[in-house]
Amino acid sequence: MIDAHVQRTPPAPTQVTQLFEAELDDLLALPRCEPDQLRALRLRASGEIRFVALVEPRGVRLRQRDATATDAVTDIAADAASEAHHRVATTSTPALDRLAGDDPAMQRLLSLARRLCRQPLNVLIRGETGTGKELLARALHASGDRAEGPFVAVNCAAIPESLIESELFGYLPGAFTGGNPKGMRGLIAQADGGTLFLDEIGDMPLALQSRLLRVLAEQEVMPLGAERPIKVALRVVTATHRDLAALIVEGRFREDLYYRLNGAELVLPPLRERADRRYLIQRLFAALAAEQGGAVQLRADALHALLDAPWPGNVRQLKSALAFALATREGETITVHDLPESCRADRVATPPISPTSASPATTCVGDDTPADPEGLALARTLDQAGWNVSQVARQLGVSRPTLYRRMRRHGLVPPNRRGRS
């Protein structure tokens, strides 16, 4: 119910609210004249989030201090609507916006990334394995001026040292024995006009670091067997989970190359330190569930287990855990029992096993004994219950189909069915 005695602000000019798809109160709450201090603004029509700031257009002077905020916005909108619209359009970075929720560290990182995405600086991304370094690199590419160009990703640790030179720089026909008789265009040349992403740059052989340094310094690449270099125009984004400064001290990484690569540095926090884990879980789950089709739900106990897990493998491990749960579920609801053991070890109570109560079949079941702790505990529980599946299912708080699925996963077969083909 609306209180008729409450004095309300006169309606804002429609061109302002329509232009930004936002309420006037939300626009007036934006930081003024500080474009590097962005604030989240939810669009009224689509519900999408944009990170914006209120900047006074050039050549337009705000009214005196005693003028109302509505009057000021009216004047600005009338004289600079096209400029403001252009500013919002050119700073929209949905690829970056999707990478995080309300985690302060990630929002600071993304704020810096938005300012870097259109700058001609090489970027070094640091972070633990699985934190999403390549995702960030792709988002930088998609948000920058080279978005229409190629994005070429190279894992320096995955290519054998004997092949990495020819893969990166390419070669002419007949350059060496065993090569493609037609020659090969190198990955650096393939990235011309776009972004070259060198993952695990700390694993690049020292001899090749000198050649990469020339590419960065001269913007040209020399294929194997060539007499003249090929000009390239590209941006280089590198990533590593290693301490490059320590590698420099050890003589395993060139210091001059480090400063060429580190035009700007972005450090991704590990998943366990992020405050937006719920956002990441829900977003990844929705994307993976959509790939499989159907309406799959994530029950509260599963969500809480995912929120509390330590995630040493970071976002990559989280995505794998959700994919596992979706692939092995029984029904349309993911419960804590559908998650991998590493995600629910502290949440699924295993009945205590007394050494004196174990039957001979439990302590000596030969080749059918599971090697993993979860399978062994399940085998002992089944043996104690005389392999009564219904009883064990009630004891563990799961359905019979779920229990049968676990038995199949661990290769557990009831005694009366062993030996059958």
Coordinates of C-alpha atoms in Angstrom, one line a residue:
M1 CA 0.0 0.0 0.0
I2 CA 1.3 3.5 -0.9
D3 CA 1.2 6.1 1.8
A4 CA -0.5 9.1 0.2
H5 CA 1.2 11.5 2.7
V6 CA 4.7 10.7 1.4
Q7 CA 6.0 13.4 -0.7
R8 CA 7.5 12.0 -3.9
T9 CA 10.0 13.3 -6.4
P10 CA 8.4 14.6 -9.6
P11 CA 8.8 12.2 -12.5
A12 CA 12.1 12.3 -14.3
P13 CA 12.4 13.2 -18.0
T14 CA 11.5 10.1 -20.0
Q15 CA 14.4 10.5 -22.3
V16 CA 16.9 9.9 -19.5
T17 CA 15.3 6.8 -18.1
Q18 CA 14.6 5.3 -21.5
L19 CA 18.2 6.0 -22.6
F20 CA 19.8 4.1 -19.7
E21 CA 16.9 1.7 -19.0
A22 CA 17.2 2.6 -15.4
E23 CA 15.4 4.6 -12.7
L24 CA 16.4 8.2 -12.0
D25 CA 17.2 7.4 -8.4
D26 CA 19.7 4.7 -9.5
L27 CA 21.3 7.2 -12.0
L28 CA 21.7 9.9 -9.4
A29 CA 23.4 7.4 -7.0
L30 CA 26.2 6.8 -9.4
P31 CA 29.7 8.2 -8.6
R32 CA 30.3 11.6 -10.3
C33 CA 33.3 12.6 -12.3
E34 CA 35.2 9.5 -11.3
P35 CA 35.2 7.1 -14.3
D36 CA 37.5 4.7 -12.6
Q37 CA 35.1 4.1 -9.7
L38 CA 32.4 2.1 -11.4
R39 CA 29.1 0.9 -9.8
A40 CA 26.8 -1.9 -10.8
L41 CA 23.6 -0.7 -12.5
R42 CA 20.8 -3.2 -13.3
L43 CA 19.0 -2.5 -16.6
R44 CA 15.2 -2.2 -16.0
A45 CA 14.1 -4.1 -19.2
S46 CA 16.6 -6.9 -19.5
G47 CA 17.8 -7.2 -16.0
E48 CA 21.4 -7.2 -17.2
I49 CA 24.1 -5.6 -15.1
R50 CA 26.4 -2.8 -16.4
F51 CA 29.2 -1.2 -14.6
V52 CA 29.0 2.6 -15.1
A53 CA 29.9 6.0 -13.7
L54 CA 28.2 9.4 -14.1
V55 CA 30.6 11.6 -16.0
E56 CA 29.9 15.3 -16.9
P57 CA 30.1 15.6 -20.7
R58 CA 32.7 17.9 -22.1
G59 CA 31.5 21.5 -22.7
V60 CA 28.5 21.1 -20.4
R61 CA 28.5 22.9 -17.1
L62 CA 26.2 21.7 -14.3
R63 CA 23.8 24.3 -12.7
Q64 CA 24.6 26.1 -9.5
R65 CA 24.7 24.1 -6.3
D66 CA 21.2 25.0 -5.3
A67 CA 19.7 23.6 -8.5
T68 CA 17.8 20.3 -8.0
A69 CA 19.4 17.1 -9.2
T70 CA 16.5 16.5 -11.5
D71 CA 17.1 19.8 -13.3
A72 CA 20.8 19.0 -13.7
V73 CA 20.1 15.6 -15.2
T74 CA 17.5 17.3 -17.5
D75 CA 20.1 19.7 -18.9
I76 CA 22.8 17.0 -19.3
A77 CA 20.4 14.6 -21.0
A78 CA 19.2 17.3 -23.4
D79 CA 22.7 18.4 -24.5
A80 CA 24.7 15.1 -24.3
A81 CA 22.4 12.1 -24.8
S82 CA 24.3 10.9 -27.8
E83 CA 27.7 11.2 -26.1
A84 CA 26.5 9.4 -23.0
H85 CA 25.0 6.6 -25.1
H86 CA 28.2 6.2 -26.9
R87 CA 30.2 6.1 -23.7
V88 CA 27.9 3.3 -22.2
A89 CA 28.0 1.4 -25.5
T90 CA 31.8 1.4 -25.9
T91 CA 32.5 0.5 -22.2
S92 CA 30.0 -2.4 -22.1
T93 CA 32.0 -5.5 -21.3
P94 CA 29.6 -8.5 -20.8
A95 CA 32.4 -11.0 -21.3
L96 CA 34.2 -9.6 -18.3
D97 CA 31.0 -8.9 -16.3
R98 CA 30.1 -12.6 -16.3
L99 CA 33.3 -13.7 -14.6
A100 CA 32.4 -12.7 -11.1
G101 CA 29.6 -11.8 -8.7
D102 CA 30.0 -9.6 -5.7
D103 CA 33.5 -10.6 -4.6
P104 CA 35.4 -7.4 -3.8
A105 CA 38.8 -8.7 -5.0
M106 CA 37.3 -9.9 -8.3
Q107 CA 35.4 -6.6 -8.8
R108 CA 38.7 -4.7 -8.4
L109 CA 40.4 -7.0 -10.8
L110 CA 37.6 -6.7 -13.4
S111 CA 37.5 -2.9 -13.0
L112 CA 41.2 -2.8 -13.9
A113 CA 40.6 -5.3 -16.7
R114 CA 38.0 -3.0 -18.2
R115 CA 40.5 -0.2 -18.4
L116 CA 43.1 -2.4 -19.9
C117 CA 41.1 -4.3 -22.5
R118 CA 41.4 -1.5 -25.1
Q119 CA 45.0 -0.5 -24.3
P120 CA 48.0 -1.8 -26.3
L121 CA 49.6 -3.3 -23.2
N122 CA 50.7 -6.9 -22.9
V123 CA 49.0 -8.5 -19.8
L124 CA 50.4 -11.1 -17.4
I125 CA 47.7 -13.1 -15.5
R126 CA 48.8 -14.9 -12.4
G127 CA 46.8 -17.4 -10.3
E128 CA 46.7 -21.0 -9.1
T129 CA 45.9 -23.8 -11.5
G130 CA 42.2 -23.8 -12.4
T131 CA 41.4 -20.3 -11.3
G132 CA 40.2 -19.3 -14.8
K133 CA 43.2 -17.6 -16.4
E134 CA 42.3 -18.5 -19.9
L135 CA 38.7 -17.5 -19.4
L136 CA 40.0 -14.1 -18.2
A137 CA 42.3 -13.8 -21.3
R138 CA 39.4 -14.6 -23.6
A139 CA 37.2 -12.0 -21.9
L140 CA 39.9 -9.4 -22.3
H141 CA 40.1 -10.3 -26.0
A142 CA 36.3 -10.2 -26.5
S143 CA 36.1 -6.8 -24.7
G144 CA 38.9 -5.1 -26.6
D145 CA 39.5 -3.6 -30.0
R146 CA 40.8 -6.9 -31.4
A147 CA 37.7 -8.8 -30.6
E148 CA 37.0 -9.5 -34.3
G149 CA 40.5 -10.9 -34.7
P150 CA 41.7 -14.4 -33.8
F151 CA 42.3 -15.7 -30.3
V152 CA 45.1 -18.2 -30.4
A153 CA 45.8 -20.2 -27.2
V154 CA 49.1 -22.0 -26.6
N155 CA 49.9 -24.1 -23.6
C156 CA 53.7 -23.9 -23.3
A157 CA 53.8 -26.8 -20.9
A158 CA 51.8 -29.1 -23.2
I159 CA 53.9 -28.9 -26.3
P160 CA 57.1 -31.0 -26.4
E161 CA 60.2 -28.9 -26.3
S162 CA 61.4 -30.3 -29.6
L163 CA 58.2 -29.0 -31.3
I164 CA 57.4 -25.8 -29.6
E165 CA 59.7 -23.7 -31.8
S166 CA 58.2 -24.9 -35.1
E167 CA 54.6 -24.7 -33.6
L168 CA 55.1 -21.1 -32.5
F169 CA 57.2 -19.7 -35.3
G170 CA 56.2 -22.0 -38.2
Y171 CA 58.5 -23.1 -41.0
L172 CA 58.9 -23.1 -44.7
P173 CA 58.7 -26.2 -47.0
G174 CA 61.8 -28.3 -46.6
A175 CA 62.9 -26.5 -43.5
F176 CA 63.7 -29.7 -41.7
T177 CA 63.3 -33.5 -42.1
G178 CA 59.9 -34.8 -41.1
G179 CA 58.0 -31.6 -41.4
N180 CA 55.0 -30.9 -43.5
P181 CA 56.2 -30.7 -47.1
K182 CA 54.0 -27.6 -47.6
G183 CA 55.4 -25.9 -44.6
M184 CA 53.3 -24.6 -41.7
R185 CA 52.1 -21.2 -40.5
G186 CA 53.1 -20.7 -36.9
L187 CA 50.7 -19.9 -34.1
I188 CA 52.2 -16.5 -33.7
A189 CA 51.4 -15.6 -37.3
Q190 CA 48.0 -17.1 -36.9
A191 CA 47.3 -14.6 -34.1
D192 CA 48.0 -11.7 -36.4
G193 CA 45.3 -9.0 -35.9
G194 CA 44.2 -10.6 -32.6
T195 CA 45.5 -12.0 -29.3
L196 CA 48.1 -14.6 -28.7
F197 CA 47.6 -16.3 -25.3
L198 CA 50.6 -18.1 -23.9
D199 CA 49.6 -20.2 -21.0
E200 CA 52.2 -21.6 -18.5
I201 CA 54.7 -19.1 -19.9
G202 CA 57.1 -20.1 -17.1
D203 CA 57.6 -23.5 -18.8
M204 CA 58.8 -22.0 -22.1
P205 CA 62.4 -23.2 -22.8
L206 CA 65.0 -20.5 -22.2
A207 CA 66.3 -20.6 -25.8
L208 CA 62.9 -19.7 -27.2
Q209 CA 62.4 -16.9 -24.8
S210 CA 65.0 -14.8 -26.8
R211 CA 63.0 -15.4 -30.0
L212 CA 59.8 -14.4 -28.3
L213 CA 61.4 -11.3 -27.0
R214 CA 62.2 -10.3 -30.6
V215 CA 58.6 -10.8 -31.6
L216 CA 57.5 -8.5 -28.8
A217 CA 60.1 -5.9 -29.5
E218 CA 60.0 -5.8 -33.3
Q219 CA 56.4 -7.1 -33.9
E220 CA 57.8 -9.6 -36.4
V221 CA 58.3 -13.3 -36.6
M222 CA 60.9 -15.3 -38.4
P223 CA 59.7 -18.8 -39.5
L224 CA 62.2 -21.6 -39.6
G225 CA 64.0 -21.6 -43.0
A226 CA 62.9 -18.1 -43.9
E227 CA 65.2 -15.3 -44.9
R228 CA 62.9 -12.4 -44.1
P229 CA 60.7 -11.8 -41.1
I230 CA 57.0 -11.5 -41.3
K231 CA 55.3 -8.4 -39.7
V232 CA 52.6 -9.2 -37.2
A233 CA 50.2 -7.0 -35.2
L234 CA 49.0 -8.7 -32.1
R235 CA 48.5 -8.5 -28.4
V236 CA 50.2 -11.0 -26.1
V237 CA 48.5 -12.2 -22.9
T238 CA 50.4 -14.6 -20.8
A239 CA 49.5 -16.7 -17.8
T240 CA 51.3 -18.7 -15.1
H241 CA 50.9 -20.3 -11.7
R242 CA 54.6 -20.1 -11.1
D243 CA 56.7 -17.4 -9.4
L244 CA 58.5 -15.8 -12.4
A245 CA 60.6 -13.6 -10.1
A246 CA 62.0 -16.8 -8.5
L247 CA 62.6 -18.3 -12.0
I248 CA 64.6 -15.1 -12.9
V249 CA 66.8 -15.5 -9.9
E250 CA 67.4 -19.2 -10.8
G251 CA 68.3 -18.2 -14.3
R252 CA 65.4 -20.0 -15.9
F253 CA 63.5 -17.0 -17.1
R254 CA 64.7 -13.9 -18.9
E255 CA 64.3 -10.7 -16.9
D256 CA 63.9 -8.5 -20.0
L257 CA 61.2 -10.8 -21.3
Y258 CA 59.4 -10.6 -18.0
Y259 CA 59.2 -6.8 -18.2
R260 CA 58.0 -7.0 -21.8
L261 CA 55.2 -9.4 -20.9
N262 CA 54.2 -7.7 -17.7
G263 CA 52.8 -4.4 -19.1
A264 CA 50.0 -5.0 -16.6
E265 CA 49.4 -7.8 -14.1
L266 CA 46.1 -9.3 -13.1
V267 CA 46.1 -11.7 -10.1
L268 CA 43.2 -14.1 -9.9
P269 CA 42.3 -15.2 -6.3
P270 CA 41.7 -18.9 -5.5
L271 CA 38.1 -20.1 -5.4
R272 CA 38.3 -20.8 -1.6
E273 CA 38.9 -17.1 -1.0
R274 CA 36.1 -15.7 -3.2
A275 CA 32.9 -14.4 -1.6
D276 CA 30.9 -15.1 -4.8
R277 CA 31.1 -18.9 -4.8
R278 CA 27.3 -19.1 -4.8
Y279 CA 27.2 -17.0 -8.0
L280 CA 29.8 -19.2 -9.7
I281 CA 28.1 -22.4 -8.6
Q282 CA 24.7 -21.3 -9.8
R283 CA 26.0 -19.9 -13.1
L284 CA 28.1 -23.0 -13.9
F285 CA 25.3 -25.3 -12.9
A286 CA 22.8 -23.5 -15.1
A287 CA 25.1 -23.6 -18.1
L288 CA 25.9 -27.3 -17.7
A289 CA 22.3 -28.3 -17.0
A290 CA 21.2 -26.4 -20.1
E291 CA 23.6 -28.4 -22.2
Q292 CA 21.9 -31.6 -21.1
G293 CA 18.3 -30.3 -21.4
G294 CA 15.6 -30.8 -18.9
A295 CA 14.8 -29.0 -15.7
V296 CA 17.5 -30.1 -13.2
Q297 CA 17.5 -28.6 -9.7
L298 CA 20.4 -28.3 -7.1
R299 CA 19.1 -29.2 -3.7
A300 CA 20.1 -27.1 -0.7
D301 CA 22.3 -29.8 0.9
A302 CA 24.3 -30.1 -2.3
L303 CA 24.7 -26.3 -2.6
H304 CA 25.9 -26.0 1.0
A305 CA 28.4 -28.8 0.4
L306 CA 29.7 -27.0 -2.7
L307 CA 30.0 -23.8 -0.8
D308 CA 32.0 -25.4 2.0
A309 CA 34.4 -27.5 -0.1
P310 CA 38.1 -26.4 -0.1
W311 CA 38.5 -26.5 -3.9
P312 CA 42.2 -27.0 -4.3
G313 CA 41.5 -27.3 -8.1
N314 CA 39.6 -24.0 -8.0
V315 CA 36.9 -23.2 -10.7
R316 CA 38.1 -26.1 -12.9
Q317 CA 37.4 -28.6 -10.1
L318 CA 34.0 -27.0 -9.4
K319 CA 33.0 -27.4 -13.0
S320 CA 34.1 -31.0 -13.1
A321 CA 32.2 -31.8 -9.9
L322 CA 29.0 -30.3 -11.3
A323 CA 29.4 -32.1 -14.5
F324 CA 29.9 -35.4 -12.6
A325 CA 26.8 -34.8 -10.6
L326 CA 24.7 -34.1 -13.6
A327 CA 26.0 -37.1 -15.5
T328 CA 25.5 -39.6 -12.7
R329 CA 22.3 -38.3 -11.0
E330 CA 19.2 -40.4 -10.4
G331 CA 16.2 -38.1 -11.1
E332 CA 15.9 -34.4 -11.7
T333 CA 17.4 -33.1 -8.4
I334 CA 21.1 -33.0 -7.5
T335 CA 21.6 -33.9 -3.8
V336 CA 24.7 -34.0 -1.7
H337 CA 25.0 -37.8 -2.4
D338 CA 25.4 -37.1 -6.2
L339 CA 28.5 -35.0 -5.7
P340 CA 32.0 -36.5 -5.8
E341 CA 33.4 -37.7 -2.6
S342 CA 35.9 -34.9 -2.4
C343 CA 33.0 -32.4 -2.2
R344 CA 31.0 -34.1 0.5
A345 CA 33.4 -36.0 2.8
D346 CA 32.4 -33.8 5.7
R347 CA 28.7 -33.9 5.0
V348 CA 27.8 -37.5 4.4
A349 CA 28.0 -39.5 7.6
T350 CA 29.4 -43.0 7.2
P351 CA 28.2 -45.5 9.8
P352 CA 31.1 -46.4 12.1
I353 CA 32.7 -49.7 11.5
S354 CA 33.7 -51.8 14.5
P355 CA 36.6 -54.2 13.7
T356 CA 35.0 -56.8 16.0
S357 CA 31.6 -56.6 14.2
A358 CA 32.9 -57.1 10.7
S359 CA 32.1 -60.5 9.3
P360 CA 34.7 -62.7 7.6
A361 CA 33.3 -61.8 4.2
T362 CA 34.1 -58.2 5.0
T363 CA 37.6 -58.6 6.1
C364 CA 38.5 -61.0 3.4
V365 CA 36.6 -60.5 0.2
G366 CA 39.5 -61.0 -2.1
D367 CA 39.7 -59.2 -5.4
D368 CA 36.2 -57.7 -5.0
T369 CA 37.3 -55.4 -2.2
P370 CA 37.3 -51.7 -3.4
A371 CA 40.6 -49.9 -3.2
D372 CA 39.1 -46.5 -2.3
P373 CA 37.9 -45.6 1.2
E374 CA 34.4 -44.8 0.2
G375 CA 33.9 -48.1 -1.6
L376 CA 35.4 -50.0 1.3
A377 CA 33.1 -48.4 3.8
L378 CA 30.1 -49.1 1.6
A379 CA 31.1 -52.7 1.2
R380 CA 31.4 -53.1 5.0
T381 CA 28.1 -51.5 5.6
L382 CA 26.4 -53.8 3.0
D383 CA 28.1 -56.8 4.5
Q384 CA 26.9 -55.9 8.1
A385 CA 23.4 -55.6 6.8
G386 CA 23.5 -58.9 5.0
W387 CA 23.5 -57.1 1.7
N388 CA 20.0 -55.9 2.4
V389 CA 19.9 -52.9 -0.1
S390 CA 16.7 -51.4 1.3
Q391 CA 18.1 -51.4 4.8
V392 CA 21.4 -49.8 3.8
A393 CA 19.6 -47.2 1.7
R394 CA 17.5 -46.2 4.7
Q395 CA 20.6 -46.2 6.9
L396 CA 22.5 -43.9 4.5
G397 CA 19.5 -41.7 3.7
V398 CA 19.5 -42.4 0.0
S399 CA 17.2 -44.0 -2.5
R400 CA 17.7 -47.6 -3.7
P401 CA 18.6 -46.5 -7.2
T402 CA 21.2 -44.2 -5.9
L403 CA 22.7 -47.0 -3.7
Y404 CA 22.7 -49.4 -6.7
R405 CA 24.5 -46.7 -8.7
R406 CA 27.2 -46.4 -6.0
M407 CA 27.6 -50.1 -5.9
R408 CA 28.1 -50.2 -9.6
R409 CA 30.6 -47.3 -9.4
H410 CA 32.7 -49.2 -6.9
G411 CA 32.2 -52.6 -8.5
L412 CA 30.2 -54.1 -5.5
V413 CA 28.2 -57.2 -6.4
P414 CA 26.0 -59.1 -3.9
P415 CA 27.4 -62.5 -2.9
N416 CA 24.5 -64.4 -4.5
R417 CA 25.3 -62.8 -7.9
R418 CA 29.1 -63.1 -7.9
G419 CA 30.5 -65.3 -10.6
R420 CA 27.5 -64.8 -13.0
S421 CA 28.2 -63.7 -16.5

